[in-house]
Structures are given as structure tokens and as C-alpha cells.
Amino acid sequence: MSVPFVDLKPLENKFHEPLSQTIEDVLSRSIYIKGSYCADFEANFAEFCQSKYCVGCGNGLDALALGLLSLGIKEGDEVIVPANTFIASALAVTKCGAQVVLVDCKKDTFNIDPAKIEAAISKKTKAIMVVHLYGQPAEMSQISDIAAMHKLFIVEDCAQAHGAKFNGQTVGSFGEFGGFSFYPGKNLGALGDGGALVTNSSEVAEKAKALGNYGSDYKYHHIYQGMNSRLDELQAAVLNVKLKSLHDVNEYRKIVANNYSTHINNELIVTPKVTKGVDPVWHIYAIRTAYRDELIDYLKKRGVDYNLHYPIPIHLQPCYKNLGYKKGDFPNAERISETQLSMPMYYGISIEQQQEVIDALNSFKI
Ligand SMILES: *Cc1c(COP(=O)(O)O)cnc(C)c1O
């Protein structure tokens, strides 16, 4: 039996009828940008995230950049970003002209290490960007204390964590804003690119909305030198349909993760740790092993697909040479890039396929 890393078909099949219907509806209205589907989705997603406002935009990277710009983050400022994340977290800071300052992560939770944040704070630091990586919330109590003490903004990259909770509170509602991606493979995915930010600040919401619409407050009147990044009607309509089942989709992933963590039992493999108060949504189920190359060869033979998140940490990416970091600067992020392996995880993965993943991992020897 082969097990793909991700298969979007089961979810598409589940939603085929309502999705086709909503696409027909959008076509029949002939309004494709800035219509009522986007407004509806923004209201619904804000509520889902326990936030007052939501602003739809073109993708997750833009959601983060628009949020940072709305806070006034600019050239000369520094923003703290975890060294173990997808490149977009850092690129959003760079897009605003601000400097990325990296902090190492914890080996077992993969998220930013709160104990290492203070050493990275300078007079120029304006914000801490937390990334709820793999769908697992960062340690928000400690991070909030540090941010309050140093009067820094917290901003949240929630692109992998739609609906994840820390001490019962939904991610995206801890900081000044939370940026989300609706890339098709995310827990809530569109049929193309899409993104949004959620916030409790009316100023951030208004400014982000204007910045993503050519800096315009009303038609042909431009108060900012903005950009064009909007959530179109077709994607918003699709997201409205899928949002209704996001809770069920997340619950499905939790059951799969629980099955994996309960039954994977091989001393060569470390399963993901879930710390106290954390309710993850398992965008990615990440294991670690010191024998990754050997395990990959074995999984290939068994037909079990996998992925790496991420093979090169931010500080070793060619595009960030200018930051001046070198190998050895963030040992945990580096170790994760060498030992982490993402296992099949998606809505609709069958019991048999889950068992195949478990059996493959448990029978791996060196
Ligand atoms: C996917 C992702 C993004 C970017 O989202 P896009 O919609 O692809 O621009 C940002 N941060 C993280 C952690 C992501 O996984």
C-alpha cells in the first residue's frame, strides 16, 4: 500500500456539491473583487479566531507584511523571528524594510525558545514574531511576559495553525495581529492563493485593508503608497464553505496524530512533544531521527511518502547571507533541519494508511 504525504481529494469529495454550487453563485453574480463573499468570510473567520476584525488579502506572506506595515514597522526597526520556520515569516519582515533578528528554537517543540529571546532584543527591536509551527502554538505565556516587559509588539504567524489553542485561547488573538495563509494544503485551504489577518485593533484592521487596496481609503483617494493584495470573491466563497468544517478537519488530524503518537514505538524515532496547555491542529506531524537518510530510504521502499520542514534553516539560506549569520549560530534549528521528517497527515487518510505509516516506522532498523 502506498501512502501519499498529502491528498486533497477526500476533502474535495466531501465538499464537491457545495463548492460547485458556490462557484456557480459567484459566476452568476459577476462580482469578483471586494464583494459580499469576502465580507462574509472576514466576519466568519474573525469569529472563528475569537478576534474582532479580519482582513482578507492575497496570501499568507502579504497578511504578515500588511500587518507589520500597519503597526508602522519600517527600515531601521528589528523584528525577532524564529530560526526554524518557513521563509515567508522572515520575508514579511524584510518586505517592510526592517531587519530580521533570529532566535533559536527548542528541539522538542520546534518553536521559538522563550529563554533565548531577551538576548536578541536591542534598542531597535519593535516586535517578536511568533510562528505556531506545524500547528503547535508557541509558549505564549512566557513570550507575552517578555514582550510586555520590553514594550514590544507580538505578531503571530498562524499560517499553519488555524484554530490551534494555547490555554483555551485561539492563536491569532494573542498579539497585535495574526497572519493566516489559505494555500491549498493548509488546514483551511482555498482553491489557489489566499490569506487574511485577524486583529482586535480597529486601526490595524483599517490600515491593513487600505494598504492591501492601493493604500486607498475611498475610491481613487490614496492615503498610503499601498499594494494590491486582496482576497477575491471566488476564494472567499470557497473558504466560507470550507470554514464550516474546519473544526471537523482539525479534529480528524488530532485523531491521526494521537494514533501515530500512541503507536509509534521505535527507539530510533522521537515523536512530537505537546507541552502543557497546548492544543495543536497538526498541520504537520513531525518526527525526529538521527538516522534520517536511512529512514527515508526505507520509507521509499515501503511506499510511504514524507517531507522535510525545512531542510535549510533561515540563517543558512542564500537570500539571507546579508544577515551575517553562520553555521553553528542556531544549533537546535540546524539539528532539526538535519533530523526532522514530516509524516503523511491530511483529512481522510484511512485507518489502513495510518497503520502502514506506523508499521513502517516501527519496523525500521539500522
Ligand atoms: C504557508 C506559510 C506562510 C506563507 O503563506 P502563503 O500563503 O504561501 O504566502 C507563512 N508562514 C508559514 C509558517 C507558512 O507555513
XYZ file of C-alpha atoms and ligand atoms in Angstrom:
381
model
C 0.000 0.000 0.000
C 1.352 3.440 -0.830
C 0.625 6.415 1.410
C 0.928 9.921 -0.064
C 2.264 12.755 2.065
C -0.877 14.738 1.384
C -4.009 14.030 -0.668
C -6.585 16.794 -1.054
C -9.109 14.532 -2.809
C -11.043 13.288 0.247
C -11.726 16.892 1.297
C -12.664 17.909 -2.251
C -15.034 14.957 -2.492
C -16.654 15.902 0.804
C -17.275 19.453 -0.441
C -17.866 18.813 -4.124
C -21.549 19.760 -4.165
C -21.458 22.928 -2.044
C -18.231 24.085 -3.712
C -19.655 23.671 -7.217
C -22.778 25.480 -6.084
C -20.906 28.406 -4.578
C -18.697 28.752 -7.667
C -21.891 28.882 -9.778
C -23.268 31.532 -7.443
C -20.147 33.684 -7.778
C -20.327 33.338 -11.573
C -23.977 34.303 -11.649
C -23.272 37.473 -9.637
C -20.316 38.592 -11.788
C -18.640 40.382 -8.883
C -15.112 39.064 -8.364
C -13.287 41.523 -6.114
C -14.475 43.328 -2.950
C -17.935 41.829 -2.811
C -20.098 40.284 -0.150
C -18.437 36.834 -0.138
C -15.200 38.387 1.081
C -17.046 40.488 3.682
C -18.921 37.391 4.896
C -15.776 35.347 5.134
C -13.983 38.099 7.042
C -16.813 38.207 9.595
C -16.928 34.419 9.918
C -13.190 33.944 10.195
C -12.825 36.742 12.768
C -15.400 34.946 14.896
C -13.670 31.591 14.438
C -10.407 33.187 15.633
C -12.026 34.929 18.624
C -10.940 38.257 17.138
C -12.838 41.460 16.372
C -11.654 42.031 12.818
C -10.422 40.073 9.830
C -8.914 41.482 6.648
C -8.700 39.181 3.623
C -5.668 39.504 1.380
C -3.800 37.759 -1.412
C -1.735 35.214 0.542
C -0.116 34.479 3.896
C 3.091 36.366 3.191
C 1.117 39.520 2.409
C -1.048 39.045 5.515
C 2.097 39.188 7.666
C 3.633 42.078 5.732
C 0.407 44.115 5.752
C 0.073 43.572 9.497
C 3.656 44.656 10.178
C 3.284 47.722 7.930
C 0.063 48.633 9.731
C 1.987 48.665 13.014
C 4.442 51.100 11.461
C 7.326 48.610 11.269
C 9.878 50.065 8.852
C 13.504 50.455 7.890
C 15.720 50.800 10.965
C 13.488 48.547 13.073
C 14.271 44.995 14.117
C 11.844 42.099 14.385
C 12.654 38.851 16.172
C 11.850 35.730 14.124
C 12.473 32.050 14.957
C 15.325 30.425 13.020
C 13.206 27.335 12.332
C 10.316 28.468 10.146
C 9.158 28.764 6.575
C 10.980 31.521 4.686
C 7.811 33.655 4.428
C 7.933 34.575 8.152
C 11.268 36.315 7.594
C 10.408 37.675 4.144
C 7.415 39.542 5.591
C 9.786 41.472 7.879
C 12.199 42.129 5.024
C 9.340 43.370 2.835
C 8.712 46.167 5.359
C 12.362 47.202 5.174
C 13.011 46.034 8.746
C 15.864 43.812 9.933
C 15.294 40.120 10.719
C 16.882 39.056 14.037
C 16.794 35.306 14.514
C 16.347 33.313 17.712
C 16.881 29.569 18.071
C 14.030 27.144 18.713
C 13.566 24.284 21.153
C 14.485 20.857 19.855
C 11.420 19.099 21.231
C 8.641 21.616 20.436
C 10.341 23.038 17.306
C 9.084 26.507 18.336
C 10.964 29.646 19.403
C 12.798 29.210 22.729
C 11.448 31.913 25.092
C 14.638 31.698 27.184
C 16.702 32.901 24.209
C 14.560 35.876 23.198
C 15.877 38.515 25.603
C 19.465 38.215 24.395
C 18.258 39.160 20.912
C 16.435 42.335 21.997
C 18.118 45.653 21.166
C 17.076 49.325 21.212
C 15.816 48.859 17.654
C 13.598 45.851 18.396
C 9.935 46.584 17.735
C 8.262 43.174 17.633
C 8.541 39.469 18.333
C 7.087 37.342 15.551
C 5.980 34.021 16.944
C 5.315 31.198 14.496
C 2.935 28.468 15.634
C 4.924 25.972 13.641
C 3.419 22.695 12.418
C 0.123 23.796 14.030
C 1.571 23.764 17.555
C 1.152 27.040 19.489
C 4.308 28.704 20.796
C 4.700 29.205 24.563
C 2.581 32.351 24.716
C 2.616 32.979 28.500
C 6.376 33.405 28.680
C 6.576 35.260 25.371
C 3.797 37.662 26.393
C 5.653 38.438 29.639
C 8.871 39.212 27.763
C 7.042 41.389 25.222
C 5.260 43.324 27.976
C 8.474 43.862 29.928
C 10.310 45.268 26.893
C 7.252 47.028 25.395
C 7.381 45.037 22.169
C 4.587 44.053 19.833
C 3.781 40.382 19.495
C 2.794 39.388 15.982
C 1.724 35.852 15.124
C 2.411 33.774 12.037
C -0.608 31.452 12.155
C -0.210 30.105 8.613
C -0.006 26.522 9.928
C -2.269 26.852 12.940
C -5.877 27.749 12.057
C -7.852 27.080 15.234
C -4.948 25.946 17.430
C -5.266 26.962 21.070
C -2.998 27.893 23.956
C -4.654 27.709 27.394
C -8.018 27.710 25.625
C -7.326 30.864 23.609
C -7.219 30.696 19.807
C -3.961 31.674 18.098
C -4.044 34.972 16.251
C -5.706 36.679 19.226
C -2.612 36.934 21.465
C -0.662 39.574 19.592
C -1.387 42.745 17.627
C -2.473 40.569 14.730
C -2.293 37.003 13.418
C -1.448 36.298 9.784
C -3.049 33.301 8.058
C -2.444 31.537 4.752
C -5.116 29.706 2.776
C -2.665 27.986 0.456
C -4.480 24.803 -0.672
C -2.512 22.431 1.585
C -3.032 24.435 4.796
C -5.616 23.291 7.386
C -8.029 25.760 5.792
C -7.154 25.928 2.101
C -8.579 27.835 -0.868
C -8.507 26.670 -4.484
C -5.457 28.835 -5.055
C -3.678 31.523 -3.056
C -5.394 33.422 -0.270
C -4.623 34.935 3.123
C -6.014 37.029 5.952
C -5.023 38.756 9.129
C -7.111 38.889 12.270
C -6.788 41.615 14.893
C -8.580 43.250 17.799
C -7.337 46.695 16.762
C -9.617 48.733 14.518
C -6.608 50.843 13.462
C -4.609 47.819 12.331
C -7.640 46.404 10.505
C -8.411 49.672 8.719
C -4.819 50.354 7.779
C -4.183 46.796 6.555
C -7.357 46.914 4.480
C -6.329 50.195 2.882
C -2.692 49.111 2.340
C -3.845 45.979 0.519
C -6.099 48.062 -1.710
C -3.553 50.508 -3.212
C -3.465 52.489 0.020
C -6.949 53.735 -0.683
C -9.439 54.794 1.996
C -12.133 55.615 -0.533
C -12.211 55.220 -4.269
C -9.361 56.969 -6.133
C -8.178 58.604 -2.917
C -4.854 57.201 -1.659
C -3.552 57.887 1.824
C -0.717 55.294 1.677
C 1.606 54.054 -1.056
C -0.078 50.679 -0.794
C -0.081 47.466 -2.780
C -2.658 45.223 -4.380
C -3.338 42.183 -2.194
C -6.980 41.204 -1.821
C -8.928 38.035 -1.178
C -11.067 37.569 -4.276
C -14.727 36.568 -4.232
C -14.196 33.104 -5.653
C -11.656 32.140 -2.984
C -13.691 33.799 -0.225
C -16.820 31.883 -1.302
C -14.865 28.615 -1.277
C -13.369 29.427 2.131
C -16.806 30.222 3.551
C -17.943 26.715 2.607
C -14.837 25.008 3.978
C -14.681 27.086 7.175
C -17.864 25.360 8.361
C -15.926 22.101 8.564
C -12.560 23.412 9.737
C -13.274 22.213 13.259
C -14.020 18.677 11.974
C -10.944 18.721 9.758
C -8.780 19.722 12.723
C -10.382 17.020 14.885
C -9.619 14.428 12.191
C -5.971 15.494 12.207
C -5.882 15.240 16.010
C -7.164 11.677 15.864
C -4.494 10.765 13.309
C -1.757 12.443 15.385
C -2.978 10.681 18.506
C -2.951 7.340 16.696
C 0.604 7.969 15.489
C 1.901 9.137 18.871
C 0.252 6.244 20.712
C 1.502 3.510 18.407
C 4.831 4.672 17.012
C 7.197 2.834 19.241
C 10.748 2.707 17.947
C 13.718 3.879 19.985
C 15.297 5.340 16.841
C 12.370 7.744 16.408
C 11.191 10.664 18.562
C 7.513 11.611 18.226
C 6.407 15.243 18.675
C 6.086 16.599 22.207
C 2.952 18.507 23.160
C 3.554 20.813 26.115
C 1.044 21.712 28.790
C -1.830 23.991 27.782
C -1.166 23.483 24.079
C -3.904 22.279 21.710
C -2.269 21.776 18.310
C -4.062 21.343 14.963
C -1.339 19.185 13.382
C -0.667 20.930 10.125
C 2.433 18.765 10.159
C 3.233 15.647 12.160
C 6.983 15.966 12.682
C 9.182 13.140 13.950
C 12.925 13.257 14.554
C 15.577 10.633 13.979
C 19.365 10.606 13.963
C 19.143 8.174 11.032
C 17.088 10.258 8.647
C 18.798 9.229 5.390
C 18.398 5.556 6.252
C 14.762 6.047 7.297
C 13.997 7.923 4.078
C 15.450 5.044 2.027
C 13.318 2.591 3.988
C 10.120 4.661 3.644
C 10.704 4.974 -0.104
C 10.922 1.179 -0.387
C 7.654 0.826 1.559
C 5.865 3.493 -0.483
C 5.311 5.806 2.469
C 5.744 9.419 1.416
C 7.336 12.101 3.617
C 8.508 15.693 3.527
C 11.123 17.907 5.202
C 10.118 21.097 7.047
C 12.622 22.594 6.479
C 15.890 21.300 5.029
C 17.689 24.676 5.318
C 17.155 26.980 8.318
C 16.633 30.702 7.649
C 20.148 31.773 8.689
C 21.749 29.441 6.135
C 19.523 30.487 3.217
C 21.441 32.188 0.391
C 18.972 35.108 0.334
C 19.799 35.942 3.974
C 23.606 35.900 3.699
C 23.440 39.640 4.421
C 22.256 38.979 7.988
C 25.785 37.776 8.739
C 24.907 34.534 10.491
C 26.979 31.386 10.099
C 26.647 27.659 10.620
C 26.586 26.899 14.345
C 24.709 30.070 15.337
C 21.370 28.289 15.915
C 22.257 24.697 16.806
C 18.702 23.496 17.506
C 17.313 24.844 14.240
C 20.246 23.247 12.428
C 19.773 19.925 14.191
C 16.061 19.969 13.330
C 16.864 20.656 9.677
C 19.036 17.516 9.739
C 16.771 15.184 11.722
C 13.141 16.261 11.183
C 10.786 14.269 8.980
C 7.112 15.058 8.277
C 4.804 12.062 8.020
C 1.568 11.734 5.993
C -1.155 13.888 7.568
C -4.370 15.025 5.923
C -8.136 14.899 6.214
C -9.336 11.495 5.022
C -6.139 9.461 5.455
C -7.554 5.986 6.050
C -7.032 3.776 9.117
C -5.133 1.330 6.884
C -2.859 4.072 5.593
C -2.213 5.309 9.140
C -1.387 1.739 10.150
C 1.020 1.442 7.223
C 2.844 4.576 8.403
C 3.011 3.192 11.958
C 4.174 -0.249 10.800
C 6.814 1.250 8.524
C 8.211 3.413 11.316
C 8.096 0.623 13.898
C 9.851 -1.925 11.678
C 12.690 0.442 10.750
C 16.098 -0.839 11.905
C 19.672 0.191 11.238
C 2.493 28.879 4.218
C 3.223 29.725 5.190
C 3.352 31.114 5.020
C 3.028 31.833 3.750
O 1.761 31.669 3.255
P 1.479 31.848 1.684
O 0.002 31.897 1.586
O 2.080 30.673 0.992
O 2.128 33.145 1.268
C 3.934 31.851 6.046
N 4.390 31.257 7.158
C 4.311 29.933 7.353
C 4.816 29.346 8.625
C 3.737 29.119 6.368
O 3.681 27.793 6.564
